[in-house]
Coordinates of C-alpha atoms and ligand atoms in Angstrom, one line a residue:
X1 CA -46.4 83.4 54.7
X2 CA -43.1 82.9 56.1
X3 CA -41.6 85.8 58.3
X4 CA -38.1 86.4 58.7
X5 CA -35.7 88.5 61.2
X6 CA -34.6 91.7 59.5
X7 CA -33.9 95.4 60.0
X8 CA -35.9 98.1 59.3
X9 CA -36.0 102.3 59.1
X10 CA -39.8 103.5 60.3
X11 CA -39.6 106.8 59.5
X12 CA -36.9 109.5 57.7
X13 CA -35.7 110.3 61.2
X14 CA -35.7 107.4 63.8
X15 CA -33.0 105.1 64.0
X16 CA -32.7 102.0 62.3
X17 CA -34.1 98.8 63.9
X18 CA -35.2 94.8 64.7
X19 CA -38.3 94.3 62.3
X20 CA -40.2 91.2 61.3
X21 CA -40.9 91.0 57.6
X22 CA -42.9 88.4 55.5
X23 CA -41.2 86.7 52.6
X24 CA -43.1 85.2 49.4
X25 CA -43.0 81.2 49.5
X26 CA -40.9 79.7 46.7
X27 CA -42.2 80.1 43.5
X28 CA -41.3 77.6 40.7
X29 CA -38.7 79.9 39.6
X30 CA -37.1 81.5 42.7
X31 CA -34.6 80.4 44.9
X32 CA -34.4 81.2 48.5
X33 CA -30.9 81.7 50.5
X34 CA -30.2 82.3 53.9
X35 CA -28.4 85.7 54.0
X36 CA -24.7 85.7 55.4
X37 CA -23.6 88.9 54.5
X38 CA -24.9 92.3 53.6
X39 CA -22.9 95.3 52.2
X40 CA -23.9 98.7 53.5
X41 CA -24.3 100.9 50.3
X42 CA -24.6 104.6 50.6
X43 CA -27.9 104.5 48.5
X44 CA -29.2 102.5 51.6
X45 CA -28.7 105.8 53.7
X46 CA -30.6 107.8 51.0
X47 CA -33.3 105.4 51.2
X48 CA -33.6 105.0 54.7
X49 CA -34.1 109.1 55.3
X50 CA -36.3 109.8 52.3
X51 CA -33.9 111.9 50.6
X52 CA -34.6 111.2 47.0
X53 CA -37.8 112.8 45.6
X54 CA -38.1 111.2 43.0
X55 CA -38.7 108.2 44.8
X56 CA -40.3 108.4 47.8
X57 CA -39.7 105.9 50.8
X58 CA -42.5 103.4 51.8
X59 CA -42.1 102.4 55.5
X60 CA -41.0 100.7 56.9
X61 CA -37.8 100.2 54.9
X62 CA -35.8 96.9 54.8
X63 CA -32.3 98.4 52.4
X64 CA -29.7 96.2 51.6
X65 CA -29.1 95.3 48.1
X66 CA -25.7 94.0 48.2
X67 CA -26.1 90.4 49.0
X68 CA -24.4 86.7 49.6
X69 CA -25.4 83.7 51.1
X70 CA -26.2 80.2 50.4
X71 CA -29.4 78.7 48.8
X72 CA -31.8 76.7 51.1
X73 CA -34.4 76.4 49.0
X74 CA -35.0 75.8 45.1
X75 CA -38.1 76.1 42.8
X76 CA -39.1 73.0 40.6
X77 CA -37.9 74.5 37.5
X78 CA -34.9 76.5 38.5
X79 CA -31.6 75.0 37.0
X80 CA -28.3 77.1 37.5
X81 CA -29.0 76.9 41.7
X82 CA -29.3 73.6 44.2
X83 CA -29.7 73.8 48.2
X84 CA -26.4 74.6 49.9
X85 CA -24.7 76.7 46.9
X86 CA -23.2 80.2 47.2
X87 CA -25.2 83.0 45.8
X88 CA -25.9 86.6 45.4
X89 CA -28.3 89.2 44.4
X90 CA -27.4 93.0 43.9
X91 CA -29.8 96.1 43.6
X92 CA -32.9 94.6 41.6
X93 CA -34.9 91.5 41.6
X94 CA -36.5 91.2 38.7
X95 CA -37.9 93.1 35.3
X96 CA -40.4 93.0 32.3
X97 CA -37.8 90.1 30.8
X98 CA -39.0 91.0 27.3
X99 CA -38.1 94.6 26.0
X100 CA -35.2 95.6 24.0
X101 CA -33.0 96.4 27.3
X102 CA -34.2 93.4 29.0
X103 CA -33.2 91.4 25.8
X104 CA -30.1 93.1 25.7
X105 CA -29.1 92.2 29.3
X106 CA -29.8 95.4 30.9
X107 CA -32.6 95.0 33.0
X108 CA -31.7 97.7 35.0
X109 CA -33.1 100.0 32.0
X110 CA -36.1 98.2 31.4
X111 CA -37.7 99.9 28.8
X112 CA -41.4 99.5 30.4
X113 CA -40.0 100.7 33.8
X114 CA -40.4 97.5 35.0
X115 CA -37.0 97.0 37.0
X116 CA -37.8 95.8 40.2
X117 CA -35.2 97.0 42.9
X118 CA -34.5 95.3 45.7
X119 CA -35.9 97.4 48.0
X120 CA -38.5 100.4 48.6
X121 CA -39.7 99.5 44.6
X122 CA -43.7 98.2 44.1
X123 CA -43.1 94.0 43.3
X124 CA -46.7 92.7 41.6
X125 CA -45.4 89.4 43.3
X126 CA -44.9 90.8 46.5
X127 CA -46.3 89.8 49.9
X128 CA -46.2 93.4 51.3
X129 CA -46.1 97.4 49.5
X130 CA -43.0 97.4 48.3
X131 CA -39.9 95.0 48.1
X132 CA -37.8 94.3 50.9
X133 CA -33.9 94.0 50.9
X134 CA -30.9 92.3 52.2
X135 CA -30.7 93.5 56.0
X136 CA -32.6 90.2 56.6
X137 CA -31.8 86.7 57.5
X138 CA -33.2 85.5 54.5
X139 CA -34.6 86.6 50.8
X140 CA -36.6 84.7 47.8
X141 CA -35.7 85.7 44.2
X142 CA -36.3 85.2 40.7
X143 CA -33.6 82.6 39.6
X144 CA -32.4 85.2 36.6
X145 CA -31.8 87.8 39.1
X146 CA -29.8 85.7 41.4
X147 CA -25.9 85.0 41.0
X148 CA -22.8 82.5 41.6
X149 CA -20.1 83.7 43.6
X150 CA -16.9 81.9 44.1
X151 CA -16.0 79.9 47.1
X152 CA -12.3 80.9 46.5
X153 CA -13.0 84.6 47.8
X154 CA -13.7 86.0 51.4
X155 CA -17.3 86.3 51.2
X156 CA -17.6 89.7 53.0
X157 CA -15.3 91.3 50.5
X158 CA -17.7 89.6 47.6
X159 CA -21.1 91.4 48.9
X160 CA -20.4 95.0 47.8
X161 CA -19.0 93.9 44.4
X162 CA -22.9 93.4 43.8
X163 CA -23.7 96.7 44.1
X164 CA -20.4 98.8 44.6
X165 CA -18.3 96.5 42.0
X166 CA -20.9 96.8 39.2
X167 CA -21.6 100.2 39.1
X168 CA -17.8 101.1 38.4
X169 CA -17.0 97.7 36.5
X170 CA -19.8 98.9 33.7
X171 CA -18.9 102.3 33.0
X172 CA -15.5 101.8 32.7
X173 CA -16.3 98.8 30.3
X174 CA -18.9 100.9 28.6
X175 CA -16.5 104.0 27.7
X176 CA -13.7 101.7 26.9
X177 CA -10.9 102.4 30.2
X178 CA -7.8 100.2 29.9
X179 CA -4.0 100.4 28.6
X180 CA -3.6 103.7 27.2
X181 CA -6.3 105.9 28.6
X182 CA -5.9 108.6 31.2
X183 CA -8.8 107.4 33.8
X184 CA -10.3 109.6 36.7
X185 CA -12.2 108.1 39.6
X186 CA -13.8 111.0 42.1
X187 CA -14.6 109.6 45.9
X188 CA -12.5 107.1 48.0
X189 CA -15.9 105.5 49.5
X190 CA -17.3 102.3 48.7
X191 CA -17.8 102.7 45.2
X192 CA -14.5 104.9 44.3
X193 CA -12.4 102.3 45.6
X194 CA -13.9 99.6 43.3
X195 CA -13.6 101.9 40.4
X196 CA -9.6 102.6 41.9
X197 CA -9.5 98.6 42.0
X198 CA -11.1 98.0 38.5
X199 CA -9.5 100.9 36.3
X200 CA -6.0 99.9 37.5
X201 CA -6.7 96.0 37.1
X202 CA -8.3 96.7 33.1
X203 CA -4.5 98.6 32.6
X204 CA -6.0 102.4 32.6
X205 CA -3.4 105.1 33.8
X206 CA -5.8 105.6 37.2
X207 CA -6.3 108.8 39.1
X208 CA -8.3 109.1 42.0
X209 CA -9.8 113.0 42.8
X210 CA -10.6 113.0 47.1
X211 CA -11.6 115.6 49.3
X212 CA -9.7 114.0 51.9
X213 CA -5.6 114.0 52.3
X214 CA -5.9 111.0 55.0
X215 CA -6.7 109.0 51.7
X216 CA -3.9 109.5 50.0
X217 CA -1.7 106.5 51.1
X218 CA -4.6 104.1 50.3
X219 CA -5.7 105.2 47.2
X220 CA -2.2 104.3 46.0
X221 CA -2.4 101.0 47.9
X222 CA -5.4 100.6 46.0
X223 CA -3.9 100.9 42.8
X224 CA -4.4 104.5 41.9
X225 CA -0.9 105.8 39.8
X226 CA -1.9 109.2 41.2
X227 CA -3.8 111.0 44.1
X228 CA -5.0 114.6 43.6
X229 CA -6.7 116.0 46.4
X230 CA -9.3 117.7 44.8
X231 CA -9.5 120.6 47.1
X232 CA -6.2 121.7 45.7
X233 CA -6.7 124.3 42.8
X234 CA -3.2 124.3 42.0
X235 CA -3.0 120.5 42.2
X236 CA -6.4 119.8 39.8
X237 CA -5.1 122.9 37.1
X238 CA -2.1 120.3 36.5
X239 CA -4.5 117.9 35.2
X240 CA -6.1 120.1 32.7
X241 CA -7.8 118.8 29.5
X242 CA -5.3 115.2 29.7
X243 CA -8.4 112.4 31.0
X244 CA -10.4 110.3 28.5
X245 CA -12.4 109.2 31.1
X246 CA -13.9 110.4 34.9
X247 CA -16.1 108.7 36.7
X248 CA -18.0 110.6 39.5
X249 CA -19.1 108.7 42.6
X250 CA -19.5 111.6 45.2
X251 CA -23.1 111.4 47.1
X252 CA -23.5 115.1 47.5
X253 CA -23.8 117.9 45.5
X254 CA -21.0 119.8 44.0
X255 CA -19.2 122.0 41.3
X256 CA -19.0 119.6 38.2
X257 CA -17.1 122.4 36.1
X258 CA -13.7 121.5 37.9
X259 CA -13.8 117.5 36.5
X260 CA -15.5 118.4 33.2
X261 CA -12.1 121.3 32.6
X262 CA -10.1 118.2 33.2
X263 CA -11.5 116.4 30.0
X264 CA -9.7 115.8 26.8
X265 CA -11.7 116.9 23.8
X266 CA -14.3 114.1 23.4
X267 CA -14.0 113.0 26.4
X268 CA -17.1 111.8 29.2
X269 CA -17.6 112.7 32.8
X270 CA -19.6 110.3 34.3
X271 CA -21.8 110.2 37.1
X272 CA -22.6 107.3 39.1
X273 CA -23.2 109.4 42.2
X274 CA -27.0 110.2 43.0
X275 CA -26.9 112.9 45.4
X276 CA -30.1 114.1 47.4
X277 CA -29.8 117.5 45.9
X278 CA -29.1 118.7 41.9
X279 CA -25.6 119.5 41.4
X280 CA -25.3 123.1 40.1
X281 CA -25.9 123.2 36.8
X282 CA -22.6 123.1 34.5
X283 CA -20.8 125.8 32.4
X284 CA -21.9 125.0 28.8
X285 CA -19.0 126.6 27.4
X286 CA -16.7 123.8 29.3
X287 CA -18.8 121.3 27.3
X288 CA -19.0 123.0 23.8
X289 CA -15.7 124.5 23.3
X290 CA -14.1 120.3 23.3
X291 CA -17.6 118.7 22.2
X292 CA -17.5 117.2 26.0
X293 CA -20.2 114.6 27.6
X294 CA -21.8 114.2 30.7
X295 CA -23.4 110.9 31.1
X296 CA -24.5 108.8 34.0
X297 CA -24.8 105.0 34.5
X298 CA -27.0 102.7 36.5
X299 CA -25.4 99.4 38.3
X300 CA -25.2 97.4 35.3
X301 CA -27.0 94.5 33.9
X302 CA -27.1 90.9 35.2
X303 CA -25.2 89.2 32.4
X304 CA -22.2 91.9 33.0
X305 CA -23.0 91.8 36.9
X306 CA -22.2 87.6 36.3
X307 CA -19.1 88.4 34.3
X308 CA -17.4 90.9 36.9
X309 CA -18.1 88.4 39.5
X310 CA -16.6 86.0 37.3
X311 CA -13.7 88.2 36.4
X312 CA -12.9 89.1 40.0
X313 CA -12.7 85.7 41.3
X314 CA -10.3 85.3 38.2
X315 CA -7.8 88.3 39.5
X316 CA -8.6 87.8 43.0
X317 CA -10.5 91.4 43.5
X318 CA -12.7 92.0 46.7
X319 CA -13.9 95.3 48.6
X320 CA -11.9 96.3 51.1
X321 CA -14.5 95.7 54.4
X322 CA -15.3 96.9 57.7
X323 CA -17.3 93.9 59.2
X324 CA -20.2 95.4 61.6
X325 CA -22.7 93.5 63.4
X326 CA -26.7 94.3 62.6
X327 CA -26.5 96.8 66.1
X328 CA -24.2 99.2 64.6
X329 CA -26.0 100.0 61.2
X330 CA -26.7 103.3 62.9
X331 CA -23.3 104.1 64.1
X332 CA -22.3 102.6 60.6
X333 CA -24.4 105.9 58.6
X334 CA -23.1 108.3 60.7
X335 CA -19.6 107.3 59.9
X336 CA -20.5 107.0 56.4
X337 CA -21.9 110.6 56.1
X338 CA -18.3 111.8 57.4
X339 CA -16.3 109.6 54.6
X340 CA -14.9 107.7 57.5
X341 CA -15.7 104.1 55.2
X342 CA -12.3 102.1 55.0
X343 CA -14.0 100.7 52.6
X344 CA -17.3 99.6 52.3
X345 CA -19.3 98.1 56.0
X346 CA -20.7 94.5 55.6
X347 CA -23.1 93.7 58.1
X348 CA -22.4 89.9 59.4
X349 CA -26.2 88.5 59.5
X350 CA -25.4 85.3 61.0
X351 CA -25.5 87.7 64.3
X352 CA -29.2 89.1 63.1
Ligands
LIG1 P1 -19.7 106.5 50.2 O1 -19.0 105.2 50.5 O2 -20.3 107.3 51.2 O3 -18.6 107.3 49.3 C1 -18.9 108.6 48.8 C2 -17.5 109.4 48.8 O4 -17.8 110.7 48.3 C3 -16.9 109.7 50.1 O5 -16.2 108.6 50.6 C4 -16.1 110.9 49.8 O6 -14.8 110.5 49.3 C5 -16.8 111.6 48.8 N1 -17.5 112.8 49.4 C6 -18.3 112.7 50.5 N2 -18.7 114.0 50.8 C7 -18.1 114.8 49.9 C8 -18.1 116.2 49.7 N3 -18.8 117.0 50.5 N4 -17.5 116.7 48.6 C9 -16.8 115.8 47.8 N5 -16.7 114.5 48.0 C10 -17.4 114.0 49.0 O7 -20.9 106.3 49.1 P2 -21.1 105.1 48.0 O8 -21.8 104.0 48.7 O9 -19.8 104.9 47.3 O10 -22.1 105.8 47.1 C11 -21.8 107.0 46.4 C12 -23.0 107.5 45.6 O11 -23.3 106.6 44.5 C13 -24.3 107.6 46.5 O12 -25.0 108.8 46.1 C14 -25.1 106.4 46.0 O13 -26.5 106.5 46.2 C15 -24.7 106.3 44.6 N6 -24.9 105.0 43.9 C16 -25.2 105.0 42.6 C17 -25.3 103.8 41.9 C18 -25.6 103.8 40.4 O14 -26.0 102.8 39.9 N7 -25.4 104.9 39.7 C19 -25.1 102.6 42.6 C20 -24.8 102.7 43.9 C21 -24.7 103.9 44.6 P3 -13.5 111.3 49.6 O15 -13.3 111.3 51.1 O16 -12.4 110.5 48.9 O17 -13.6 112.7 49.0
LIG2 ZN1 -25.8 100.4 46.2

């Protein structure tokens, strides 16, 4: 079994570290690519110290799921890929392939539960407990789950669109934001400033909602019409009942009833966030009295994941990134816990 250089959480509480980790030879259908950059997502963090429930951590724990490099090694019948090409995966490596979501192109809802994420989730083709991820020097996946990326963008700005870019790009798609529509984004992190990026490129009158006022200047660089810190009572009353759309990245829990007051009737809140603790539940009345919606939405499928990729390297849109080398993931969490992210770390593996 081939073994490979990566980085690893042992427990919730100790640092992050070097770890040695088995990878599965190359099946007829993967393709294997030495890993040149990894983004450093928040849901990493989570991961790393246990902190969802729902989903316990098997350690060690290799995260990473926002991930570029270039292809060393092709099965015999994969097609789209050859050695030495640019190429990505994002947060899940493969799925059942044949239920309606799978079918549909969103493997990330396989209907039989059989998305496989790229790390911490049970792989049948596995060489160890669970999956491994991108804070590694190299990784073998199923051709469908694996990506082009253009050689026209700064690859450390490309890496978090895989994770950070998709999960703003589909929801915004989904509930329709572009010329016309009042569009909220809530959290300047990695994620927020994609969805600040994305909602202003599609056309969308763009708000972005912070908790900091040091982010003011930025989110307005980044293409937000308007910056409301969110702390402001005054400041969010302005905004009442005028957005068609809000999209909620904050990784902690918090009072939804202030975004869901700033709905139009009809409108959708949605959360992307996944915080280790329930947010308190929200006022009912806020919801029935202008037939409201909470929703939430998961990365997004791999066609869609291709076509923002694609649609990026088209309107020349990358994450704003903080390179680190593999020694300062720690410091790196730490940092991100304090919002202090300009915007999204990438982790330069050639150093691993
Ligand atoms: P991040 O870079 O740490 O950004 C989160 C932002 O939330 C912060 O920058 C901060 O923005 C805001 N925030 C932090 N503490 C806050 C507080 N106490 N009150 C209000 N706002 C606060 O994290 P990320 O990588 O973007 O990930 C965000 C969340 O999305 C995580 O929970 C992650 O697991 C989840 N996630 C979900 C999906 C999905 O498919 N649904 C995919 C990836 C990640 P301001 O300083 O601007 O307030
Ligand atoms: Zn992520």
């Amino acid at each position: 079994m081939p073994t490979v250089k990566a980085i690893a959480a042992h427990s919730a509480t100790s640092p992050l570290g070097p770890h040695t980790i088995a990878r599965r030879p190359v099946g007829p259908d993967d393709v294997e690519f030495e890993i040149l950059y990894c983004g450093v997502c928040h849901s990493d963090l989570h991961t790393a110290r246990n902190e969802w429930s729902a989903w316990p951590t098997v350690y060690p724990c290799v995260p990473g799921h926002e991930i570029v490099g270039r292809v060393t090694n092709v099965g015999a019948k994969v097609t789209r890929f050859r050695v030495g090409d640019l190429a990505a995966t994002g947060c899940m490596v493969d799925s059942c392939g044949t239920c309606p979501s799978c079918r549909d192109g969103l493997e990330q809802y396989c209907d039989t539960g059989g998305t496989v994420f790229t790390y911490n989730a049970p792989d049948p083709k596995g060489t160890a407990p669970v999956t491994y991820g991108g804070y590694a020097k190299s990784i073998v996946v199923k051709e469908h789950f694996v990506l082009r990326i253009s050689d026209k963008l700064p690859l450390p700005g490309v890496a978090p669109l895989l994770c950070a870019g998709i999960t703003l790009y589909s929801p915004l798609k989904h509930w329709g934001a572009g010329k016309g529509k009042k569009v909220g984004i809530v959290g300047l992190g990695g994620l927020g400033h994609m969805g600040v990026k994305f909602a202003h490129a599609f056309g969308a009158h763009t708000v972005l909602f912070t908790t900091s006022p040091g982010k003011v200047a930025d989110g307005k660089r980044l293409g937000a019409d308007e910056v409301v810190v969110s702390r402001d009572a005054a400041a969010m009353a302005k905004h009442a009942r005028s957005f068609d759309l809000i999209v909620n990245t904050v990784a902690v829990s918090h009072d939804l009833d202030q975004f869901v007051a700033l709905l139009k009737r009809d409108a959708t809140l949605v959360l992307v966030g996944a915080p280790e603790h329930a947010h308190p539940s929200p006022n009912v009345f806020n919801l029935i009295f202008a037939r409201r919606s909470i929703a939430g939405s998961g990365i997004g499928g791999i066609p869609e994941t291709q076509e923002m990729l694609d649609y990026c390297a088209a309107n020349g849109i990358t994450s704003d990134v903080e390179l680190i080398q593999p020694g300062q993931i720690n410091t790196a969490y730490e940092r991100m816990l304090k919002g202090d992210v300009k915007y999204r770390f990438v982790i330069d593996m050639k150093a691993l």
